Structure formats: structure tokens, C-alpha cells
Coordinates of C-alpha atoms in Angstrom, one line a residue:
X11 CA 23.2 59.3 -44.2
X12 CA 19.7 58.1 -44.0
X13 CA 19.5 57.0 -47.1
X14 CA 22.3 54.4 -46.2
X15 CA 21.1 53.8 -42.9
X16 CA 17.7 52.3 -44.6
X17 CA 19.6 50.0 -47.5
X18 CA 21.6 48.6 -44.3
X19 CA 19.0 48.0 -42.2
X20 CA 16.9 46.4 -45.4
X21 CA 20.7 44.5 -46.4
X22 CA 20.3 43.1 -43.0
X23 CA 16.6 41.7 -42.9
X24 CA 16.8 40.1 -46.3
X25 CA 20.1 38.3 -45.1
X26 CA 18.5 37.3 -42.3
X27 CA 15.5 36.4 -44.3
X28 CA 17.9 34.0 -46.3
X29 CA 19.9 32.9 -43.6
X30 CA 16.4 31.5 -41.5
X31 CA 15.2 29.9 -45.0
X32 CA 18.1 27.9 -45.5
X33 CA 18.5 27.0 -42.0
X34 CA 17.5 22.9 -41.4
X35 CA 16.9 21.2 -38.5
X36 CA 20.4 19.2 -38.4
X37 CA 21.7 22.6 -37.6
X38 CA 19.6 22.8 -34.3
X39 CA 20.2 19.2 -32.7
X40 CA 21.2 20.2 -29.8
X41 CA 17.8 21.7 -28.9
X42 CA 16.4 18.8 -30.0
X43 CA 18.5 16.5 -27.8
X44 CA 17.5 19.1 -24.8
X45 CA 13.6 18.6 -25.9
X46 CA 14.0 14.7 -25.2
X47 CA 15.3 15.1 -21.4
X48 CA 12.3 18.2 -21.0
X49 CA 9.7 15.5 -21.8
X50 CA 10.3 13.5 -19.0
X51 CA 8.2 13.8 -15.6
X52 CA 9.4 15.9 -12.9
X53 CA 8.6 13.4 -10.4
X54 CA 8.6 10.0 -9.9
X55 CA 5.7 7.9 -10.0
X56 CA 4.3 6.9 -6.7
X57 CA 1.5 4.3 -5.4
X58 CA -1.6 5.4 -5.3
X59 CA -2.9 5.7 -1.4
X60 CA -4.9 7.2 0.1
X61 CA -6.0 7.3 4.0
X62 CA -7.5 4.0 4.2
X63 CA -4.6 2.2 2.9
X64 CA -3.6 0.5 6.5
X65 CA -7.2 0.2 6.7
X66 CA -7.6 -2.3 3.7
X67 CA -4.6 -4.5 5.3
X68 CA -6.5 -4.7 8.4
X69 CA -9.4 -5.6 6.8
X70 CA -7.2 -8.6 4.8
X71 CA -6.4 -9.7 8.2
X72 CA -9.7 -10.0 9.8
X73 CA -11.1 -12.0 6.8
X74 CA -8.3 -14.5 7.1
X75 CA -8.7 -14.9 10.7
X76 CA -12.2 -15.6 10.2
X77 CA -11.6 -18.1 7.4
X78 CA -14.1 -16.0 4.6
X79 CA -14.3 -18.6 1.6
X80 CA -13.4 -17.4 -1.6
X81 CA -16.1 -16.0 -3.0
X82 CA -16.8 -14.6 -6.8
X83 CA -17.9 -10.7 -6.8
X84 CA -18.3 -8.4 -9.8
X85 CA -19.5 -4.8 -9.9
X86 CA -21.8 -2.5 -12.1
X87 CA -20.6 0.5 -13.3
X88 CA -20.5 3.6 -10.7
X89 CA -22.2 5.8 -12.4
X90 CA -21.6 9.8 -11.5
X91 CA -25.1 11.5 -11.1
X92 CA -23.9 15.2 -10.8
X93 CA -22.0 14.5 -14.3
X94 CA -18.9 16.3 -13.0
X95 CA -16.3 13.8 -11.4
X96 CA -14.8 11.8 -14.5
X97 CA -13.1 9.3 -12.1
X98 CA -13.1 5.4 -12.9
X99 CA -15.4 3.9 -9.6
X100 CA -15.4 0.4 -10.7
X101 CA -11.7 0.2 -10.9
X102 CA -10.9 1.5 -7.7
X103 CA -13.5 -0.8 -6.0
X104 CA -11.0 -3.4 -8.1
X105 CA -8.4 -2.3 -6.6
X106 CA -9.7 -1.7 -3.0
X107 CA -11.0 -5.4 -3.0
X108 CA -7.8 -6.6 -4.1
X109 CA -6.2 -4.8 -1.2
X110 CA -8.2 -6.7 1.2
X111 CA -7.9 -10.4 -0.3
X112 CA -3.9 -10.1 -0.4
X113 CA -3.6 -13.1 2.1
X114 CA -7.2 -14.1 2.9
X115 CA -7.8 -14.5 -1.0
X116 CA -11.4 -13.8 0.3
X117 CA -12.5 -12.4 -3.5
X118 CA -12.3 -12.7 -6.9
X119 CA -13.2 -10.3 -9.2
X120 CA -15.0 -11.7 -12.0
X121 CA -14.1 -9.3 -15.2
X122 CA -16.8 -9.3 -18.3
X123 CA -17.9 -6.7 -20.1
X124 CA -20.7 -7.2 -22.0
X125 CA -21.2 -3.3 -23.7
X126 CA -20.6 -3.6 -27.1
X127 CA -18.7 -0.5 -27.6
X128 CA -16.5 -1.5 -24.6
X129 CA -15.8 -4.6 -26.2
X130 CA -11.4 -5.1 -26.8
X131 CA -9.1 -7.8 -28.0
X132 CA -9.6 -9.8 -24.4
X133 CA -13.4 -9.8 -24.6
X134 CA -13.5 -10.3 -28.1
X135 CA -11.4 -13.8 -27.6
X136 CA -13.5 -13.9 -24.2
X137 CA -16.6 -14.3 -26.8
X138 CA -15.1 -16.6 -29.0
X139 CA -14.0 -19.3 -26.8
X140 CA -17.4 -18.9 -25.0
X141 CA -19.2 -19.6 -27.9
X142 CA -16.8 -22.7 -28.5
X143 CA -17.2 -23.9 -25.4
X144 CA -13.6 -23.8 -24.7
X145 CA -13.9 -21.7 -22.0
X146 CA -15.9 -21.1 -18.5
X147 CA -16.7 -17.9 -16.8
X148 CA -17.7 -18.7 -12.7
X149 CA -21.1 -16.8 -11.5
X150 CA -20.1 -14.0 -9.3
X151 CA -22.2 -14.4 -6.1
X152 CA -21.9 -11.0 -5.2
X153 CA -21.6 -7.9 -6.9
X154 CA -21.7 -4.3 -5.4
X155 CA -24.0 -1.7 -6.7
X156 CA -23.7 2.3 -6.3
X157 CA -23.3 5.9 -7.5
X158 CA -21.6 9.2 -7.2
X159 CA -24.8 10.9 -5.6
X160 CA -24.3 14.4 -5.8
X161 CA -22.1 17.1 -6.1
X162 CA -22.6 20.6 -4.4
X163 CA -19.9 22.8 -5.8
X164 CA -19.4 26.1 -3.9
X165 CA -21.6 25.6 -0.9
X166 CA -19.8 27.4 1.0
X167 CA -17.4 30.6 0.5
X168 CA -15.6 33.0 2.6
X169 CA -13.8 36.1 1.0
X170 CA -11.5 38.8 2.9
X171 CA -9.8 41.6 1.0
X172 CA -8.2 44.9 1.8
X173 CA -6.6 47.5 0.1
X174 CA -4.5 51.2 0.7
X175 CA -4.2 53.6 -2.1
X176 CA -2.9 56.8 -2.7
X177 CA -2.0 59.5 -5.7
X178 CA 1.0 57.4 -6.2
X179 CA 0.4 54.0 -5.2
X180 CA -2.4 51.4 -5.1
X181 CA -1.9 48.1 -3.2
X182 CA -4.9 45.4 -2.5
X183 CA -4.6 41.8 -1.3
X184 CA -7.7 39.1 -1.4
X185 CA -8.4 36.2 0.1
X186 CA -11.1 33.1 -0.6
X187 CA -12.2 30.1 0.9
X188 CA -14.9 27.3 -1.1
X189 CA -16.2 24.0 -0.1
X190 CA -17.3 21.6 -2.2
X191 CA -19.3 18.8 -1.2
X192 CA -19.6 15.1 -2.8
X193 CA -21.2 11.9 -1.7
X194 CA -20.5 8.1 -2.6
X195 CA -23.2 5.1 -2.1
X196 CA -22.4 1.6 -2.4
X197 CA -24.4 -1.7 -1.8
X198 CA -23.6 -4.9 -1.8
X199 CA -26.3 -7.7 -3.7
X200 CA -26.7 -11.1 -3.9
X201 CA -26.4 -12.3 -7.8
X202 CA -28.5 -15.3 -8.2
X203 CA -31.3 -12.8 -7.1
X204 CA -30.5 -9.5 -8.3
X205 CA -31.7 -8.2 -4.7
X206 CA -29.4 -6.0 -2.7
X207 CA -29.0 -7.0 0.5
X208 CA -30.8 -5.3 3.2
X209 CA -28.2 -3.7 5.7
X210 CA -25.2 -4.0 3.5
X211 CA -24.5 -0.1 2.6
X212 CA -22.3 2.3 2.9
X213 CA -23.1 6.5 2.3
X214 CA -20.5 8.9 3.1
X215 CA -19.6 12.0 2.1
X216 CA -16.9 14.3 1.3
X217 CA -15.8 17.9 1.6
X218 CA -13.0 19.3 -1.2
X219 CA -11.8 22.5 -0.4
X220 CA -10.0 25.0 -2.6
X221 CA -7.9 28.2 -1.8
X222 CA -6.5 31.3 -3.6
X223 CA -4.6 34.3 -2.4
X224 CA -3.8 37.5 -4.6
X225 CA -2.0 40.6 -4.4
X226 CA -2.1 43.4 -6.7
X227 CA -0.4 46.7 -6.7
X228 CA 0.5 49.2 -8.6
X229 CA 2.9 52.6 -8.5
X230 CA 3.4 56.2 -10.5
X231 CA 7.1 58.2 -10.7
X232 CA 6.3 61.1 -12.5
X233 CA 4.2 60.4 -15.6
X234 CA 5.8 56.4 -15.7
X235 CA 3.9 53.6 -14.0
X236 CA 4.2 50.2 -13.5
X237 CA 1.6 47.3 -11.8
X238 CA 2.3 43.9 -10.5
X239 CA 0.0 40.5 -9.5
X240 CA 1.0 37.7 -7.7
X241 CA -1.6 35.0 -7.1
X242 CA -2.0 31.4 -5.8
X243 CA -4.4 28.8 -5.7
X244 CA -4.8 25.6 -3.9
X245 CA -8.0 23.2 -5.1
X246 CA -8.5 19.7 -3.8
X247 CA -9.0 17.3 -6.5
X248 CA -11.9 14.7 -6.7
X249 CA -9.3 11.8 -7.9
X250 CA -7.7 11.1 -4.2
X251 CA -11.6 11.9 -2.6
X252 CA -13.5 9.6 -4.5
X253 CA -10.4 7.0 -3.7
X254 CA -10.9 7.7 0.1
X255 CA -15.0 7.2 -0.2
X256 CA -14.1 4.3 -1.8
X257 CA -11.9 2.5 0.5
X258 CA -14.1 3.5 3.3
X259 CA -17.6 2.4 1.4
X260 CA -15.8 -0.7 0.4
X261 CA -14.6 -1.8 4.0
X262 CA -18.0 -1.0 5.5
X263 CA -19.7 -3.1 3.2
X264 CA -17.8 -6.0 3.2
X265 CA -17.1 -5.4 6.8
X266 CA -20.8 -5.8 7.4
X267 CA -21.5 -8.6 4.9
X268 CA -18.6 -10.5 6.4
X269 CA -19.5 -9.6 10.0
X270 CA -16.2 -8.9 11.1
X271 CA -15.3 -5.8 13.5
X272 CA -14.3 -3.7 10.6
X273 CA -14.5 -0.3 12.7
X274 CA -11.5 -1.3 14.5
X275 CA -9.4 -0.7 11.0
X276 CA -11.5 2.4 10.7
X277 CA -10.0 3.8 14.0
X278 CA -6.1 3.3 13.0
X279 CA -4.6 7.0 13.9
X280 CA -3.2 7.0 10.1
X281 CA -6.8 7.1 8.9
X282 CA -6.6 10.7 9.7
X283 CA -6.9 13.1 7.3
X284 CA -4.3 15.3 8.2
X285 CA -1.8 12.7 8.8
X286 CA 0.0 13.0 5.5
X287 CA -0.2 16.4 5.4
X288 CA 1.3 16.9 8.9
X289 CA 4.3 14.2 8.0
X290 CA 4.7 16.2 4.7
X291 CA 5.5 19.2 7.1
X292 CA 8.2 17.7 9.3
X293 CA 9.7 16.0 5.9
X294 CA 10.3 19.5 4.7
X295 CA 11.6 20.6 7.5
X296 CA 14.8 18.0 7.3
X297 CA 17.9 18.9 4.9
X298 CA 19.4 15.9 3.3
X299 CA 21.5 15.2 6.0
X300 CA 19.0 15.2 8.4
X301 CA 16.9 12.8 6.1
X302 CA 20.4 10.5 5.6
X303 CA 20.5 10.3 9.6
X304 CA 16.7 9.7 10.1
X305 CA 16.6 6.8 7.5
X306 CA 19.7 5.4 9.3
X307 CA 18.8 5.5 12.8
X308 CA 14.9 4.4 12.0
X309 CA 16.0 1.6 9.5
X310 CA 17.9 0.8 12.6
X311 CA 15.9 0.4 15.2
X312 CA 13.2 -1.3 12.9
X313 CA 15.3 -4.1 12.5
X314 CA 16.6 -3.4 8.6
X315 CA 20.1 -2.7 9.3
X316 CA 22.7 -4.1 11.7
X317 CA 24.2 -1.2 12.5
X318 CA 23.1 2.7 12.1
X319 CA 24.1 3.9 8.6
X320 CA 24.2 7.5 8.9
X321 CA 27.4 8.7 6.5
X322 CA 25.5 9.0 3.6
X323 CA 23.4 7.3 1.2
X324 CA 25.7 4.0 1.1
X325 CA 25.1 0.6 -0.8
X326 CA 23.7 -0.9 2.9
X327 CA 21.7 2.3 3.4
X328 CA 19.8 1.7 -0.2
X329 CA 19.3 -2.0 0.0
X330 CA 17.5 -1.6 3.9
X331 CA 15.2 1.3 2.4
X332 CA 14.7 -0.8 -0.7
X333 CA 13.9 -4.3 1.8
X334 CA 11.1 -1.5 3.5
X335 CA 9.9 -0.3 0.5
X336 CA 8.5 -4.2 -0.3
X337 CA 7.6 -5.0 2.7
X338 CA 5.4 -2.0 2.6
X339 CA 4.4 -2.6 -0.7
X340 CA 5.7 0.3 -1.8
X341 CA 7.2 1.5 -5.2
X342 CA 10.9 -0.1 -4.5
X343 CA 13.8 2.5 -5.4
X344 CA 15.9 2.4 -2.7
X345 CA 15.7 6.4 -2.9
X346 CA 14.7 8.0 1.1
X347 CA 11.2 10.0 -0.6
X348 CA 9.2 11.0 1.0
X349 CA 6.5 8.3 0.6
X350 CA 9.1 5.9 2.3
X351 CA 9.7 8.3 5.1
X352 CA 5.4 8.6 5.5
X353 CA 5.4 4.8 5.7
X354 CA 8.2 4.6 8.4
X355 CA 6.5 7.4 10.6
X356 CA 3.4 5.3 10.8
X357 CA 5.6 3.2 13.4
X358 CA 6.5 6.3 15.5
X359 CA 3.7 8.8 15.3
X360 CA 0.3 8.7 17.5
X361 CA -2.4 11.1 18.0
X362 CA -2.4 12.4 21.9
X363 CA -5.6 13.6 23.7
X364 CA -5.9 16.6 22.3
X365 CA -5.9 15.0 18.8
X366 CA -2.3 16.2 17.3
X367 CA -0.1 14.0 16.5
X368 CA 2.8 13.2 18.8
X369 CA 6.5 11.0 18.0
X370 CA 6.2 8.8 20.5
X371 CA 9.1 5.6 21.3
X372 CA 9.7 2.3 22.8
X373 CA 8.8 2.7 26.5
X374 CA 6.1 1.9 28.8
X375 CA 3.6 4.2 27.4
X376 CA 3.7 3.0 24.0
X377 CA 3.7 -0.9 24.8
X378 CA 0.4 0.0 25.8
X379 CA -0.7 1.8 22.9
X380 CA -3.6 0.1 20.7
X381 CA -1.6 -0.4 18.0
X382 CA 1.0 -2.6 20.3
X383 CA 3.2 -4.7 17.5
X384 CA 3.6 -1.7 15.1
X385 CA 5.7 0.6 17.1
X386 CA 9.3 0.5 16.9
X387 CA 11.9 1.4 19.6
X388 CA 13.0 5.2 19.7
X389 CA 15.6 5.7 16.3
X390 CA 17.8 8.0 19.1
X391 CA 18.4 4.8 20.7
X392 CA 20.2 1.5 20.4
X393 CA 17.3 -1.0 20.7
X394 CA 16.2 -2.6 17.8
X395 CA 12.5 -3.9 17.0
X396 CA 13.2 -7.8 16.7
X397 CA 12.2 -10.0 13.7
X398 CA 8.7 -12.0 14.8
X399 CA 7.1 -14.8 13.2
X400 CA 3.7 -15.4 14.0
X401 CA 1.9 -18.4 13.4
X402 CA -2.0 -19.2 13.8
X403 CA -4.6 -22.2 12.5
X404 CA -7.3 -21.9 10.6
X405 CA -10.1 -22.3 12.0
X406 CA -8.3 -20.9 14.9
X407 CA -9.4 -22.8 17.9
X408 CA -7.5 -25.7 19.9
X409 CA -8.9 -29.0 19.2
X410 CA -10.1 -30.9 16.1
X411 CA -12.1 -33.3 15.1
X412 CA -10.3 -36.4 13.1
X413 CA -10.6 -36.5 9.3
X414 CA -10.7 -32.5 9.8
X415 CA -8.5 -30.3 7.7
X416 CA -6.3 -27.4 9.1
X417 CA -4.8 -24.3 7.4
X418 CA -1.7 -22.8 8.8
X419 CA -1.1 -18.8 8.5
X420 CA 1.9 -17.2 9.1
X421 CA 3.2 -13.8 9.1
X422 CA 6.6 -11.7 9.9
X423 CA 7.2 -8.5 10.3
X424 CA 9.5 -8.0 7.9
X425 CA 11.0 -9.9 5.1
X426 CA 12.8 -13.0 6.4
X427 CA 14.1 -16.6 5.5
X428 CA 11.0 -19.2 6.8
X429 CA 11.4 -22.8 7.1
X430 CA 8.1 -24.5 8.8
X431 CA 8.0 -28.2 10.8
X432 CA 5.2 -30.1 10.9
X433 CA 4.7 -32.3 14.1
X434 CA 2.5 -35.0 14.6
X435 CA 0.7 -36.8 17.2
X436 CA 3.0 -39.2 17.2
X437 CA 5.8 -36.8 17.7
X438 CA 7.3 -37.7 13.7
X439 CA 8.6 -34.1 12.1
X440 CA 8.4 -33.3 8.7
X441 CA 9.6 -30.0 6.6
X442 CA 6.2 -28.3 4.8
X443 CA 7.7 -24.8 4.1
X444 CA 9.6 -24.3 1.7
X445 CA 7.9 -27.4 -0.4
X446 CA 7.6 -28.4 -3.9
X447 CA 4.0 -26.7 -3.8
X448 CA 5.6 -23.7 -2.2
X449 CA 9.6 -23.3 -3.0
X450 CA 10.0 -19.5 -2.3
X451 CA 11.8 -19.3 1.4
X452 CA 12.2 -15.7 1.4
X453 CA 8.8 -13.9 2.5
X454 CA 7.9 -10.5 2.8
X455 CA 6.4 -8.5 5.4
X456 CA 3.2 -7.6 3.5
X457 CA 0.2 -9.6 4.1
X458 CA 0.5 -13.2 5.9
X459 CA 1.2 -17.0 3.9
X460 CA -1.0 -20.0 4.2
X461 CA -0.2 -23.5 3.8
X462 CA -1.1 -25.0 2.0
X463 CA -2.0 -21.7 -0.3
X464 CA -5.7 -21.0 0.5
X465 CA -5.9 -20.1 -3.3
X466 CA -5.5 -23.5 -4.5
X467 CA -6.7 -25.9 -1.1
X468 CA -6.3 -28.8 -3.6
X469 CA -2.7 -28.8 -3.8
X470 CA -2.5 -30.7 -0.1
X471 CA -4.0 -30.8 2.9
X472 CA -3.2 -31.7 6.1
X473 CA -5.7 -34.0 7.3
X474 CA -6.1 -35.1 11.5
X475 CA -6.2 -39.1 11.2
X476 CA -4.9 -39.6 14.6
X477 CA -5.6 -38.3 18.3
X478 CA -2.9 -36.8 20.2
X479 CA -1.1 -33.4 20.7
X480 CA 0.1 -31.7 17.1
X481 CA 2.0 -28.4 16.2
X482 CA 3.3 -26.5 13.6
X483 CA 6.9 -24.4 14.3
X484 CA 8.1 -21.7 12.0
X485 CA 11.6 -20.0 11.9
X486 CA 12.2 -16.9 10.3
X487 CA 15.8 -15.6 10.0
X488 CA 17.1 -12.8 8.3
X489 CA 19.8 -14.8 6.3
X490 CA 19.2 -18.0 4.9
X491 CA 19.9 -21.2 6.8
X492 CA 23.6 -23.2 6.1
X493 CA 21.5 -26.1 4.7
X494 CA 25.0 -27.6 3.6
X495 CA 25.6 -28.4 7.6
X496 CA 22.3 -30.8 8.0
X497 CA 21.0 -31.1 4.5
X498 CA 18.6 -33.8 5.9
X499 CA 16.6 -30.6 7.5
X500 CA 15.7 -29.2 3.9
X501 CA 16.5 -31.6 1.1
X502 CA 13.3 -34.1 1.5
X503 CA 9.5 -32.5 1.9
X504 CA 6.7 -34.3 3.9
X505 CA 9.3 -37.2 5.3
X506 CA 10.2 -37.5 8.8
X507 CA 13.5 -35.3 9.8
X508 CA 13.9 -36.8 13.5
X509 CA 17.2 -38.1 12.7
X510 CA 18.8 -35.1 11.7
X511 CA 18.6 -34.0 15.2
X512 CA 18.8 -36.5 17.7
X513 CA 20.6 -34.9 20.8
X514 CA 19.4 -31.0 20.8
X515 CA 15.9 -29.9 20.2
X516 CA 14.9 -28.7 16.4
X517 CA 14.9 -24.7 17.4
X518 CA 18.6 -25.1 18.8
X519 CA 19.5 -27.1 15.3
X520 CA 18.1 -24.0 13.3
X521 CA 19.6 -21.8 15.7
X522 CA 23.0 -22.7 15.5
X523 CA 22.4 -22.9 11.3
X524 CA 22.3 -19.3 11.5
X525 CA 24.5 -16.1 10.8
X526 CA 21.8 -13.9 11.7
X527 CA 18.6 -12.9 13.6
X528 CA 15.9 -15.5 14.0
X529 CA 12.7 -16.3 15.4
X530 CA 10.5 -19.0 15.9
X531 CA 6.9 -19.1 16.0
X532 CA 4.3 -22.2 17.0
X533 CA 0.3 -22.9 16.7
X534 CA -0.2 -26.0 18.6
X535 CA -3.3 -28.1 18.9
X536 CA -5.7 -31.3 20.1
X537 CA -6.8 -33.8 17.8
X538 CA -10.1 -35.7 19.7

């Protein structure tokens, strides 16, 4: 009997045996087709934020307000003293000035390597058509200087434990705290002197902390034992920190070289540390049909939907997140994430006396909040936040000289339909937005327009030649315009439109051209 039970059990492996070696992979597709879907990310790709983000857009603001020129910067490479955060400085500077020329246009990055083993396929043509004079790089007349200054790791730990044991049991459980410490220094110099500019620094610093919890046990029945470990760890990473002391270095800075009041961006509530975190909490907290409702009512109230949409994720529902998500400058997907719902609790959350943060509404305390324009009416009720246009002049003031030049900004608060009139002082309107220079009519809430574009001044200006009063009036709808009923209002740029609207005034013309929600917005002004 156990001779036979051996030649089976040896039958049995060298069938096997044969079975694996003539086994091919056409025979296993289906795990390959399986491997395919595995391979994909678990989540979806987000922006990259960080604190600061509202920050940088405040910062655009102020520099287009106070009309900062164009002006060429570069930057050195950040290098990392303590040789232990591999993160890429010089691109997020990049990126952070970027973030605060969206409408002012204030910089341009000039981009040239000249390391030789950094050297790729747009330098290397960069080279060549420098050498052929077919090509010229501006001087940068700025360029910010720095370092990654140090790096304490572990300057500070805290460790609790406890345990119980017994002849037949053993159970333990520990606890750690660690603090890290980093530190970022930028400067800002002037290029034709390779001087940095005394007064124009930043030097902040950063704490990362990390966390881990463990329990361990273990038990005895009889002579048979068994053991268990469960752990976690939380650690910080120095990607989203060095972001952070970025964006702050980089509005201090410029915010100092520009001599703007750059610490009123610093002192939005969202700059506060915990303010994802805390929103991360109560998004949690919600089931999908909570989240459906929320998205509804908010969307709502903020002006993105004409009526709540609150049974279910319908095609409305997704094109109002997806009209948010741009304005916010946001990855679009018309999904309600999370990152969506952060960005619409910016208009409803506030930090109280006591420093936690607090929903608040539309009512008399909150119009007198400092952040004023950027609340929206309570999502419980059935106010909505109404679509504004705002415009301004550049340089803002009320009169001008003649033979001066003025630059118009506008901004809405969320994406809209704008037609702009020209006025001048002798009372002749003309159509300047949309224009052949400018033909998109469909703006977005992110960052303001100027006309003519600030980026390119040469395009046309509008020049004062006479004295007399002058304005500029913008409308901003929500749908576009019936041009078909008065096509004398849109057809022809720069030419007098008087006569398309001799008996009503021009806002009760655009007024009655529209199925929708619309605002109008004026800058008005002396020529002397």
C-alpha cells in the first residue's frame, strides 16, 4: 500500500511537471487582460496646491492694479544644502510666478540652460539658431537667488508605550511623535549687476511631522501559541512643504520688490494650515447623497445652476461642477471630489475668534466679513450669489491727460458672456470686446482680461485726443446675447453703434437681448 501510494504521488508531480512546461502564455490571457486594468492609478490626478494657492491670485491682482510692467526674471538653481530634500525649487518658483502673472502678465520667465549635461533637443536648437543669429534671447532683469538651508531631522520626539502580560498572554501598544525641521531662503537680484537687492528676502521655515502607532500581542492555549502586530505610520512629506515655503518666499519677495501690500494675501483664512485637513474631515463625514445635495444646493446658491439639482448626479449637475471646476482652475471632470468640494467651501467657511473654522452664510455678519465678495448666500436657502462684472482703468485714477493711453481691466465672478462699449467724449459708442484682436466672448472666472491684452500693448490702444467725460460699460450674461435681433451691436468693431439704439439706453438694448442673468459694469473717467 505504500509502495503505491509513493509511484502515485511521484505519477502526479511529473504530470504536473509536464503539464506546467507545456503550458504558454495564450493559455493565461485572461490574467493578462486583468494586469492591464491593475496598472492603472487608484486615483485621479489632481492640481498641485498648496496653502498659498489663493494667495498667489491675490498677489496677480495687486500687481495688475498697480500696473507692474512686464518685466524678464530668471532663477539659479535652488540648491539643497542638507542633501536630503530631492525636490525641483526652480520649477516651483516657475510655477509660483506664473500663478501671480495670470492677468497682470507682470513676469516672464526667461528659460536657458547653459550646463552642458543639462543640455536637450530645445537648447541644443536654442544654440544653433543663437549662433546663426536667427534668434534673440531678452536679458532677464531680475532673477531670484536661494537655498534649501538646512534640515534638522528628528529634533524633537515623544514616545509613550504600555504593556500587560501574563503566563498566557502578552499585549503592548506604542506610540511616537518626531518633528522635522526645514528652512527655505530666497532673494531677489538685479541682473545687469549681479547684486542682490538689499531688503528683498524671504527666510521661513517649516516643521514636518511624522506619526506611528503599534500594537503587539501575543497568546498560549496549552502548548499552541499565536502573536499578532498591527502598526501605522503617518510621515509628512517634504514635496507639499517645500511648495508652501515657496509660494510664501515667492510672494514676500516680489511683494516687497513690487511694494504692494502683499500681507493682506498672506492673511486669507484658507492660508491656514489646517484648513484642508479640517474640510477633508467634514467631506468624509457626507455619504454620496449627502455630497449629491451639497453640490446641488451650493452650485445653487453660487450662481451655477438655475435651479437646485439634488436627484442625483444629472447631466445639469455635471456641467455646473465642471463650469466651477474652470473657473477655479481646477482639473475639469465634472466628478463632485473632493478638491471641488475644498474649492467651494472656501466661499462658506471662516475662522471665528477662537481660531476654528466656522460655516458661516449670507447675512449681516458675513457682508462684513474681510473677505466681502467671496462669500456666497447660505446653500439651505433660496438666494443666489449674482453674476458681477467689474471693470477698472489702468492707471486707476479719474482724469487723464490728452495723448495718454488707458488700459481697461475686467473681471467676473464666474464664467460669463462679455460684450464691452467704448464711449467717448463726444458721446460716439463703439464695440471693443469681443474684437478682431480679442474674439473669445465667453470668459472665465479665473484671473481678470485687459484690453487691449497687456501682453501685447501694441495690438491697439486707446489714446485720449479729446477733453470731455469718457467711459467704458461691460455686460456679462450667462448666455450669449441674440445678436440676430440688432446685429449692428456686434457685427462691426471700433465704429460707432448709436444707431442701433436710438430710443432706449444701451444697457436696456442688452438687457432685453438676453435669456439669462446679466450684469453690467462701468469705469468712467476725465480727459483734461
Amino acid at each position: 500500500m505504500m509502495l503505491f501510494t509513493k509511484k502515485t504521488a511521484v505519477s502526479s508531480l511529473v504530470c504536473l511537471m509536464l503539464n506546467g512546461c507545456n503550458s504558454t502564455p495564450r493559455n493565461e490571457i485572461p490574467f493578462f487582460e486583468t494586469s492591464l486594468v491593475e496598472n492603472q492609478s487608484l486615483m485621479k490626478p489632481i492640481r498641485s496646491i498648496s496653502n498659498f494657492d489663493d494667495s498667489l491670485s491675490c498677489m496677480d491682482q495687486l500687481l495688475l492694479k498697480k500696473n507692474i510692467p512686464t518685466t524678464y526674471i530668471t532663477s539659479k538653481l535652488i540648491p539643497d544644502a542638507s542633501g536630503k530634500v530631492f525636490v525641483s525649487v526652480k520649477d516651483m518658483i516657475i510655477t509660483s510666478l506664473s500663478k501671480m502673472s495670470r492677468s497682470s502678465h507682470s513676469f516672464e520667465f526667461v528659460d536657458f540652460e547653459t550646463d552642458p549635461l543639462k543640455q536637450d533637443t530645445v537648447q541644443n536648437i536654442t544654440t544653433l539658431l543663437l549662433n546663426s543669429g536667427d534668434m534673440h534671447i531678452p536679458k532677464p532683469q531680475l532673477y531670484v537667488s536661494g537655498a534649501i538651508t538646512s534640515m534638522d531631522q528628528n529634533v524633537m520626539i515623544k514616545g509613550t508605550g504600555f504593556g500587560v502580560a501574563s503566563d498566557d498572554f502578552e499585549i503592548g501598544t506604542t506610540s511616537d511623535l518626531i518633528a522635522t525641521n526645514f528652512s527655505l531662503e530666497l532673494h531677489l537680484g538685479d541682473f545687469d549687476t549681479r547684486t542682490i537687492l538689499p531688503g528683498i528676502e524671504s527666510a521661513n521655515e517649516l516643521a514636518i511631522a511624522g506619526k506611528g502607532d503599534a500594537l503587539d500581542g501575543g497568546g498560549r492555549i496549552s502548548k499552541a501559541g499565536t502573536q499578532f502586530s498591527l502598526s501605522t505610520a503617518y510621515s509628512q512629506g517634504v514635496g507639499p512643504a517645500t511648495r508652501a515655503l515657496v509660494d510664501l518666499g515667492t510672494i514676500e519677495i516680489v511683494g516687497k520688490w513690487a511694494e504692494v501690500p502683499y500681507w493682506r494675501c498672506l492673511s486669507l483664512d484658507q492660508t491656514h494650515p489646517e484648513f484642508q485637513r479640517e474640510m477633508h474631515d467634514w467631506f468624509k463625514a457626507m455619504n454620496m447623497s449627502e455630497q449629491i445635495n451639497f453640490f446641488g444646493n451650493a452650485l445653487y446658491a453660487g450662481g451655477y445652476l438655475t435651479t437646485p439639482e439634488t436627484e442625483g448626479l444629472t447631466t445639469t449637475l455635471k456641467q455646473a461642477i465642471l463650469t466651477f471646476q474652470r473657473d477655479e482652475g481646477i482639473v475639469p471632470t465634472g466628478i463632485p471630489n473632493f478638491e471641488t468640494y475644498e474649492r467651494i467651501m472656501r466661499h462658506y467657511v471662516t475662522i471665528d475668534e477662537n481660531g476654528r473654522f466656522k460655516n458661516i452664510g449670507w447675512d449681516e455678519a458675513t457682508e462684513a466679513d474681510r473677505r466681502g465678495d467671496n462669500i456666497w448666500p447660505d446653500a439651505d436657502k433660496t438666494n443666489q450669489n449674482p453674476l458681477k462684472v467689474e471693470v477698472a482703468t489702468l492707471p486707476e485714477k479719474p482724469e487723464y491727460a490728452l495723448n495718454e493711453s488707458v488700459i481697461f481691466t475686467v473681471r467676473t465672478n464666474r464664467e460669463a458672456w462679455l460684450y464691452c462699449y467704448y464711449k467717448n467724449s463726444k458721446g460716439v459708442m463703439t464695440k471693443v470686446y469681443p474684437s478682431i484682436f480679442q474674439e473669445n466672448p465667453k470668459i472665465t472666472g479665473l484671473g481678470s482680461l485687459t484690453i487691449p491684452p497687456k501682453k501685447t500693448p501694441d495690438l491697439f490702444a486707446f489714446t485720449m485726443t479729446n477733453t470731455g467725460n469718457e467711459s467704458l460699460l461691460c455686460a456679462a450674461a450667462e448666455q450669449q446675447l441674440d445678436e440676430k435681433k440688432i446685429p449692428d451691436l456686434f457685427k462691426s468693431d471700433f465704429t460707432a453703434i448709436n444707431s442701433a439704439f436710438k430710443n432706449v439706453s444701451l444697457q436696456d438694448t442688452l438687457k432685453g437681448l438676453s435669456t439669462g442673468d446679466i450684469a453690467f459694469g462701468s469705469a468712467d473717467w476725465k480727459v483734461k
